[in-house]
CSV table of C-alpha atoms in Angstrom, one decimal:
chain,number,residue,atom,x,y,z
C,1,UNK,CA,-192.2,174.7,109.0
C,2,UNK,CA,-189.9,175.2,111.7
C,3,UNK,CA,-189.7,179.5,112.2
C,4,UNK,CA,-187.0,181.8,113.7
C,5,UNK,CA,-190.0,183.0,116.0
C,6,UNK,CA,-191.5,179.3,117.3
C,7,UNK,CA,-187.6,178.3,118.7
C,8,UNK,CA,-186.5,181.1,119.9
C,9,UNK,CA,-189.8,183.4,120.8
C,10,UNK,CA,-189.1,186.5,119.1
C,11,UNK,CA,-189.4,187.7,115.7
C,12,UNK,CA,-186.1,188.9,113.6
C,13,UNK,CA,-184.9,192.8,113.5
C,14,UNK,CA,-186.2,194.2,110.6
C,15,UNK,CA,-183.1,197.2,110.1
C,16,UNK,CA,-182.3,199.7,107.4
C,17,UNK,CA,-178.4,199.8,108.7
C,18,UNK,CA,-176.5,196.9,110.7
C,19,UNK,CA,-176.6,198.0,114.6
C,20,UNK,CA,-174.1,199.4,116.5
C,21,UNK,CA,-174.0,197.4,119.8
C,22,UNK,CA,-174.0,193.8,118.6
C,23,UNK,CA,-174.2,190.9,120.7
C,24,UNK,CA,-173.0,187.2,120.3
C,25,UNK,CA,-176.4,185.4,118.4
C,26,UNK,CA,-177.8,188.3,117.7
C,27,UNK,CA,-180.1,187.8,113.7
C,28,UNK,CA,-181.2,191.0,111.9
C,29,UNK,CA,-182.1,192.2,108.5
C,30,UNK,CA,-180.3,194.8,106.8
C,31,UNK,CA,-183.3,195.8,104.4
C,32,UNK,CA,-181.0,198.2,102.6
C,33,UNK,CA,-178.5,195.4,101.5
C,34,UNK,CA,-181.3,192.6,101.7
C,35,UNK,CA,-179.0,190.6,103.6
C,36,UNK,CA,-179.9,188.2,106.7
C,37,UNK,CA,-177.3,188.6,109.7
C,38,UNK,CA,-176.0,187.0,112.4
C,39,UNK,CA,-173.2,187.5,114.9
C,40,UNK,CA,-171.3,184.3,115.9
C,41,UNK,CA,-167.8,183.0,117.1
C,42,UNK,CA,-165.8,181.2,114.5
C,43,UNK,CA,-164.4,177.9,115.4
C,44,UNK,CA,-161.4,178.1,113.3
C,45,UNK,CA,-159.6,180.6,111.7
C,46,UNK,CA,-160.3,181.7,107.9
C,47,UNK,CA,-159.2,184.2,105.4
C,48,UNK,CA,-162.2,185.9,103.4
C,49,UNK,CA,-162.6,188.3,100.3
C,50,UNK,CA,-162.8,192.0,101.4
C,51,UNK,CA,-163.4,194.6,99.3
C,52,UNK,CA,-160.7,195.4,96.5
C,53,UNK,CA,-158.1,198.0,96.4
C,54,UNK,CA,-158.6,201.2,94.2
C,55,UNK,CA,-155.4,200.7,92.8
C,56,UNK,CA,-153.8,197.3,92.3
C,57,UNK,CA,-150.3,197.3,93.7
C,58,UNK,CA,-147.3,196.2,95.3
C,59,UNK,CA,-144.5,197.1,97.7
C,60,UNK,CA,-147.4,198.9,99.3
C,61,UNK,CA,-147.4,200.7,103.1
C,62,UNK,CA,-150.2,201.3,105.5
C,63,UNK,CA,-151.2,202.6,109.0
C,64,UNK,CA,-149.9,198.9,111.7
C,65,UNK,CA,-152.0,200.3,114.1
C,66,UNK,CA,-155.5,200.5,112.0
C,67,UNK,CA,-158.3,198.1,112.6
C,68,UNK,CA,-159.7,195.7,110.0
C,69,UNK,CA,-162.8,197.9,109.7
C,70,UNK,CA,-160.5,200.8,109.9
C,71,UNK,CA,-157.5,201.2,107.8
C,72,UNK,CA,-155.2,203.0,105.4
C,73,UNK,CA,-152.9,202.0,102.6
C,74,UNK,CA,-150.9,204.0,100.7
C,75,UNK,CA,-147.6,204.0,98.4
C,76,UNK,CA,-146.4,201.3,96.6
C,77,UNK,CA,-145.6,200.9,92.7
C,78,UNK,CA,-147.4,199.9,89.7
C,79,UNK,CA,-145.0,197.9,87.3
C,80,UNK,CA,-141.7,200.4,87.9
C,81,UNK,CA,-143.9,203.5,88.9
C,82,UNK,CA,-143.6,204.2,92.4
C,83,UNK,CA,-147.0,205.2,93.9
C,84,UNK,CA,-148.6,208.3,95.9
C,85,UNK,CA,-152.1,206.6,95.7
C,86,UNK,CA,-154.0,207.1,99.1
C,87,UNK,CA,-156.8,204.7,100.5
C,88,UNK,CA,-159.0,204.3,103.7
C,89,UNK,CA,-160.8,200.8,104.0
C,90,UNK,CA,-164.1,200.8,106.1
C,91,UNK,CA,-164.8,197.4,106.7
C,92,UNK,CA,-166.2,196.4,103.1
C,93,UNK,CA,-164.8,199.2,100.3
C,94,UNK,CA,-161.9,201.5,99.9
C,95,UNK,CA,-162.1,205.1,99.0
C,96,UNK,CA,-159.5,207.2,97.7
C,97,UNK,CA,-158.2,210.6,99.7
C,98,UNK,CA,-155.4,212.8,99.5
C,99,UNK,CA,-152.1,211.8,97.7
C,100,UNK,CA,-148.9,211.3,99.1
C,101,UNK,CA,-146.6,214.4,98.3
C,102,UNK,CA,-143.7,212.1,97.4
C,103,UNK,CA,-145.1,209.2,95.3
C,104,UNK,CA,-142.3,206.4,96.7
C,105,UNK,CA,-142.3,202.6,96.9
C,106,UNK,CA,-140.7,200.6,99.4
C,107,UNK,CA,-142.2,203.2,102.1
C,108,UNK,CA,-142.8,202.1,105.4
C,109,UNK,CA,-145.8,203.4,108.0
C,110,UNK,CA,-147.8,203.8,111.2
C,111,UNK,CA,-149.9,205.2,113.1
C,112,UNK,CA,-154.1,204.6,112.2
C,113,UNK,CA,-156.1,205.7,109.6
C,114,UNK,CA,-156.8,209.4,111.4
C,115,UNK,CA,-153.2,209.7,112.1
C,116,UNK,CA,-150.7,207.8,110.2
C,117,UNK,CA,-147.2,207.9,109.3
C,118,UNK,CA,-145.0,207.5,106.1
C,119,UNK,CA,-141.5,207.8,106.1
C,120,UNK,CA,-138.9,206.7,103.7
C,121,UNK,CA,-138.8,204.1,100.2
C,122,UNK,CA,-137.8,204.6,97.1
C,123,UNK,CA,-135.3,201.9,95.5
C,124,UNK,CA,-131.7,201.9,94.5
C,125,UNK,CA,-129.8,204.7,93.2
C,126,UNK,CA,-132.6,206.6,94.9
C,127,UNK,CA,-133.5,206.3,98.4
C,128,UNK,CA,-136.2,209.0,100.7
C,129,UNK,CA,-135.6,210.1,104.1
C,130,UNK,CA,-138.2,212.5,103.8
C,131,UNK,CA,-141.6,211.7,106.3
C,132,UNK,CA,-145.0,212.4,105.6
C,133,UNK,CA,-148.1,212.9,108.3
C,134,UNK,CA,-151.6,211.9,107.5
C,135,UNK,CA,-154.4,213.6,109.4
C,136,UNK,CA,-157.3,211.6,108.0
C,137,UNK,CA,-157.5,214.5,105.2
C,138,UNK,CA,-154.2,214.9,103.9
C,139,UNK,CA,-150.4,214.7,104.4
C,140,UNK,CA,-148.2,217.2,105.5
C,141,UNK,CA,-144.5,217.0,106.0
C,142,UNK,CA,-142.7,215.4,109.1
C,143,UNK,CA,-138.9,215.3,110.4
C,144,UNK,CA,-136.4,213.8,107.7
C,145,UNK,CA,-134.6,210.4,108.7
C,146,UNK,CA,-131.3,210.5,109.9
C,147,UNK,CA,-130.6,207.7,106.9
C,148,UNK,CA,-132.7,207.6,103.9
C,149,UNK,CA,-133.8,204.0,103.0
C,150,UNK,CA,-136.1,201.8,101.5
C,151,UNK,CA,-137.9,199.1,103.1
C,152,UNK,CA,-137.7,199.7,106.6
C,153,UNK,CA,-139.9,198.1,109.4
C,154,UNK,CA,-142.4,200.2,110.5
C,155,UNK,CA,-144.7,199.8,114.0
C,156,UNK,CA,-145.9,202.7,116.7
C,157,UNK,CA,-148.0,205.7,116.4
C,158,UNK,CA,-147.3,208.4,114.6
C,159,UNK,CA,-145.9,210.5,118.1
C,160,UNK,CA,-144.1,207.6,118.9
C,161,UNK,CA,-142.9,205.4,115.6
C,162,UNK,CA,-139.9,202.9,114.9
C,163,UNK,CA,-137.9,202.6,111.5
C,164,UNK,CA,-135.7,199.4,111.8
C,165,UNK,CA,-133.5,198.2,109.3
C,166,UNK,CA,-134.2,199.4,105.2
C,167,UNK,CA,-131.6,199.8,103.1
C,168,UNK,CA,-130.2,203.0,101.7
C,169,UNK,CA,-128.1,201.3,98.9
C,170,UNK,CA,-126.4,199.2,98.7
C,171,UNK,CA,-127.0,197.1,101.3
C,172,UNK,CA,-129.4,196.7,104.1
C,173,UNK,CA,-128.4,198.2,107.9
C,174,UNK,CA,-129.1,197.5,111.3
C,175,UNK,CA,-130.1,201.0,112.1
C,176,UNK,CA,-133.1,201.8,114.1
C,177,UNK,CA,-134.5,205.0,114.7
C,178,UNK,CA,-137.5,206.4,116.8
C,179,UNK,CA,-140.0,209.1,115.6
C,180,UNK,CA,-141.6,211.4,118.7
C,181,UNK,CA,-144.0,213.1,115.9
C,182,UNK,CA,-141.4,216.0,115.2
C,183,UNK,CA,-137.6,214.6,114.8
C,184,UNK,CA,-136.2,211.1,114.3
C,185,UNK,CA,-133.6,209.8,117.2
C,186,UNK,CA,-131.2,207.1,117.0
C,187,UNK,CA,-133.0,203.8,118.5
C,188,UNK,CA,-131.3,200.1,119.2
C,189,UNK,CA,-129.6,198.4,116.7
C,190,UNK,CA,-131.0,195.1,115.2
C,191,UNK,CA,-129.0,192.2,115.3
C,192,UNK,CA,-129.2,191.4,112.1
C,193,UNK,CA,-129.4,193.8,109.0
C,194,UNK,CA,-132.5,193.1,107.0
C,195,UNK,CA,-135.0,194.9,104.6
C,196,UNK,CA,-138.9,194.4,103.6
C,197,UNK,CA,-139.4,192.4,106.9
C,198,UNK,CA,-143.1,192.0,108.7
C,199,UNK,CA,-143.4,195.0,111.5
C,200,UNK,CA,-145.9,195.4,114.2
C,201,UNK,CA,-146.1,196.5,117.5
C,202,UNK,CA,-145.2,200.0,119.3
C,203,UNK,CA,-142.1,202.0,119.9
C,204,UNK,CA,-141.3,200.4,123.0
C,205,UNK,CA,-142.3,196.6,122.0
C,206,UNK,CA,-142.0,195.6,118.5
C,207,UNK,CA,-141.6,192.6,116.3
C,208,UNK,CA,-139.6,192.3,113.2
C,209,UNK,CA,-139.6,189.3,111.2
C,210,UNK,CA,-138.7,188.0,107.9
C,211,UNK,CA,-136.9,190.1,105.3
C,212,UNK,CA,-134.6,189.7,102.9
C,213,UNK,CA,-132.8,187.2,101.7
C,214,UNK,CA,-135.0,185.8,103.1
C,215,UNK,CA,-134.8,184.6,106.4
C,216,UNK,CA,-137.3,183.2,109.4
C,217,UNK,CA,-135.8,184.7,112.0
C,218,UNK,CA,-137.4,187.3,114.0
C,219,UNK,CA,-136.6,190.5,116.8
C,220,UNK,CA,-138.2,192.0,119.6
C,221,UNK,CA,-137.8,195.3,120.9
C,222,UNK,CA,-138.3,196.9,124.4
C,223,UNK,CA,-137.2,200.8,123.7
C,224,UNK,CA,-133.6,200.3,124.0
C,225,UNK,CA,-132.3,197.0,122.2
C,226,UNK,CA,-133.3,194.2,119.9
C,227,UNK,CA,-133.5,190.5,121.1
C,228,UNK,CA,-133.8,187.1,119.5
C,229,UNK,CA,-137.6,186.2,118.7
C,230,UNK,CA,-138.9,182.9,117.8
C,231,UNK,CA,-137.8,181.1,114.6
C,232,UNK,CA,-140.8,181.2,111.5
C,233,UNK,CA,-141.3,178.1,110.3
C,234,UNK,CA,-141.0,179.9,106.5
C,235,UNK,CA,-138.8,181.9,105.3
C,236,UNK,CA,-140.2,185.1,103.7
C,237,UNK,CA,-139.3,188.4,102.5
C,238,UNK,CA,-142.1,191.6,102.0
C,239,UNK,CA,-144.7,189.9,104.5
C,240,UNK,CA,-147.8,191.7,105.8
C,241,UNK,CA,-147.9,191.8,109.9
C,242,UNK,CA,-150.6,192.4,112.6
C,243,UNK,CA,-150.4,192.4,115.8
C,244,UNK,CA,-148.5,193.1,118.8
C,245,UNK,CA,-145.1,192.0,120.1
C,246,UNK,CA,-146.9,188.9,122.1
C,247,UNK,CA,-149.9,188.2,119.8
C,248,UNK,CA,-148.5,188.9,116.1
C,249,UNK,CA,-149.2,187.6,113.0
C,250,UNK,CA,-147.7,187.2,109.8
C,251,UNK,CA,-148.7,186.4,106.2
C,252,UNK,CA,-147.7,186.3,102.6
C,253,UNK,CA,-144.0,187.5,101.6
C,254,UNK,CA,-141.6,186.2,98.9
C,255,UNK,CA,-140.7,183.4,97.1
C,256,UNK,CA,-144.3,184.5,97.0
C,257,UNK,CA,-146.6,182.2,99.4
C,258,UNK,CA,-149.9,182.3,101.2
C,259,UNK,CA,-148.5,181.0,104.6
C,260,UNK,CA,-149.7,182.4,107.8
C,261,UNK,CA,-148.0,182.0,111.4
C,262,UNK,CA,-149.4,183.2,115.0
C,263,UNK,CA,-146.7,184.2,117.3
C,264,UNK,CA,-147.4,184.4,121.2
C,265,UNK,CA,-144.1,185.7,122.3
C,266,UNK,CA,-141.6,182.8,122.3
C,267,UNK,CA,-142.9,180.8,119.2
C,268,UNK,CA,-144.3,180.5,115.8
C,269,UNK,CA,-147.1,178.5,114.8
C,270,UNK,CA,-148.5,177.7,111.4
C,271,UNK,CA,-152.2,178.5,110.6
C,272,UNK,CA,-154.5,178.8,107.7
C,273,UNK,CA,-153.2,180.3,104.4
C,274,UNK,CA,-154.5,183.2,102.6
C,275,UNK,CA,-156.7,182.6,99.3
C,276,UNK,CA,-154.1,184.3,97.4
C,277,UNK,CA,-150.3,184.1,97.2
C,278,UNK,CA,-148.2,187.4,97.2
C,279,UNK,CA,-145.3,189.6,98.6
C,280,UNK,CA,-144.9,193.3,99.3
C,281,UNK,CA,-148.6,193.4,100.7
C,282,UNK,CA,-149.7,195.7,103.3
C,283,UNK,CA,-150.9,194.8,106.9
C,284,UNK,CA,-153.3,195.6,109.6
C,285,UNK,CA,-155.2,195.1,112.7
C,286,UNK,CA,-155.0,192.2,115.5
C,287,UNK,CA,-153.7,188.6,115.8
C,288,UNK,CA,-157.4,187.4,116.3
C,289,UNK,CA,-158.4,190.2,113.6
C,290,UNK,CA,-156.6,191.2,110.8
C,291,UNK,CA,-156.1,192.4,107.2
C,292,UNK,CA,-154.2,192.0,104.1
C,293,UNK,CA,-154.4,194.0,101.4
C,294,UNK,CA,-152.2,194.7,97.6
C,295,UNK,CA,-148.9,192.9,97.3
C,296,UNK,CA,-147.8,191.3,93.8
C,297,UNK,CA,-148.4,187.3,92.6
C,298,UNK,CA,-146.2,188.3,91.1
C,299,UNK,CA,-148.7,190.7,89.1
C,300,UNK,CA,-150.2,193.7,91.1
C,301,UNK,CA,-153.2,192.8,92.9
C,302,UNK,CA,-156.0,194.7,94.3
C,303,UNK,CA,-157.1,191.5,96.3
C,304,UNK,CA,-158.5,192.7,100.6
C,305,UNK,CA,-158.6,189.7,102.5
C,306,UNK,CA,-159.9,189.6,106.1
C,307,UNK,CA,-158.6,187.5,108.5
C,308,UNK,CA,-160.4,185.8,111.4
C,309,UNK,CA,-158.9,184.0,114.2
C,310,UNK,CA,-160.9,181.0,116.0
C,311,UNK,CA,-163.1,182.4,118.3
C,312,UNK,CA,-163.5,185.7,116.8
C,313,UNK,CA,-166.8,187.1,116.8
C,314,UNK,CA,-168.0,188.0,113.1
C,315,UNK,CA,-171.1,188.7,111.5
C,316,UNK,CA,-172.1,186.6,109.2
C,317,UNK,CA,-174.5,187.7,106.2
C,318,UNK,CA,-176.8,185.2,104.3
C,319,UNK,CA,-178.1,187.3,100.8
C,320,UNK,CA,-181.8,187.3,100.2
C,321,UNK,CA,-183.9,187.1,97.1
């Protein structure tokens, strides 16, 4: 029988954690988890189960700027409850850490899990202008909004965040303002009003795209003003985002759908779907390596699934028994 140790000349790492400094075709064994592992480039991209949410929900917000193996989620609503559920995701589970102060749907974030942002939500008649700073601990409380709203697009750190768009009620607005981790300023209008659109990016070089009624189009920003994007090839309302400005990505949103686009700075492209369907999901990570997480099928879902672009490296695990 052909062995690991006869083609290749060495025997496989026998570990009790995964290490830290993995390389490309690198095979261990995690004899804590009994699982074989390997570290390999995909060849296409693929969506794959990740751990599930605490606490199943939708119209959820979370830290842009986290990492796949890295992230936070918080907000959202449960049936008509709004939400002041916090989570950080670690690459395979989600714990639960300090509350919200204001329990609010709709909310829009940034930052990372260490040091995120929430600001705004709520729904019609009521609407939050009130923003919340997370430490990795808990929240404390942030500069109010100049307008209170719901649904806004979120992107940046949380010293230097965006809010673009929402909608205070009636109606959605073009306004944008800019966060500098004390006050909110007056930013660049969008072009085009629009709530619960896909936002990633920083301060100075964002993407919105999507939002309601729903619509494909998309913006970029540069600091000052907000430009024509690229055209999505669907239509969708309460997607999740990744990304930057030039390397974005964007999945799920409503009528609710599983479709996934790349965008590279001028256009669109379709890609693989998700495994599950839903809108008002939550968002993190990069083009090449990202994560959706929550949103509703229209039923809340817990569902974490981790996105892989081709020619990411991932490790790969093979259970034993």
């Amino acid at each position: 029988m052909t062995t690991y140790y006869g083609l290749y000349g060495q025997k496989v790492q026998y570990l009790a954690s995964d290490p830290t400094d993995v390389q490309i075709g690198q095979v261990w064994y995690n004899s804590t988890s009994a699982t074989l592992k390997v570290r390999a480039v995909t060849t296409s991209s693929a969506w794959a189960a990740g751990g599930n949410l605490n606490t199943a929900r939708t119209e959820i917000a979370g830290a842009g700027d986290g990492t796949q193996t890295a992230s936070l989620a918080f907000g959202g609503r449960v049936s008509t409850t709004p939400q002041s559920a916090t989570e950080e995701y670690d690459g395979s589970a989600w714990s639960n850490q300090s509350p919200l102060a204001t329990a609010r749907r709709f909310i829009s974030g940034a930052g990372t899990q260490t040091a995120g942002l929430g600001f705004g939500g709520g729904f019609v008649p009521l609407t939050f202008s009130n923003t919340e700073e997370y430490n990795g601990t808990s929240w404390t409380a942030g500069g109010a909004m100049g307008t209170g709203r719901f649904g806004a697009g979120g992107a940046g750190i949380q010293t230097a965040a965006l809010a673009a768009g929402g909608d205070p009620g009636p109606s959605a607005i073009t306004a944008t303002e800019e966060y500098d981790g004390t006050s909110w300023a007056a930013g660049g209008n969008l072009a085009n009003a629009r709530y619960s659109m896909g936002t990633c990016g920083s301060q100075t070089a964002a993407l919105a795209a999507g939002g309601t009624a729903p619509t494909t189009g998309s913006e970029e920003y540069n600091g000052t003003s907000w430009s024509a994007g690229g055209t999505m090839n669907t239509g969708r309302e309460g997607p999740g985002a990744a990304g930057i400005q030039t390397a974005a990505l964007i999945f799920g949103g409503g009528p609710i759908t599983a479709a996934t686009e790349t965008y590279n700075g001028t256009s669109w492209t379709a890609d693989t779907s998700m495994n599950t369907a839903r809108s008002g999901l939550g968002g993190a990570g990069t083009q090449p390596s990202a994560l959706a997480y929550g949103g509703g099928t229209p039923a809340v879902s817990a569902a974490t699934e981790e996105y892989n672009g081709a020619g990411t490296a991932t490790t790969k695990t093979v259970t034993v028994t």
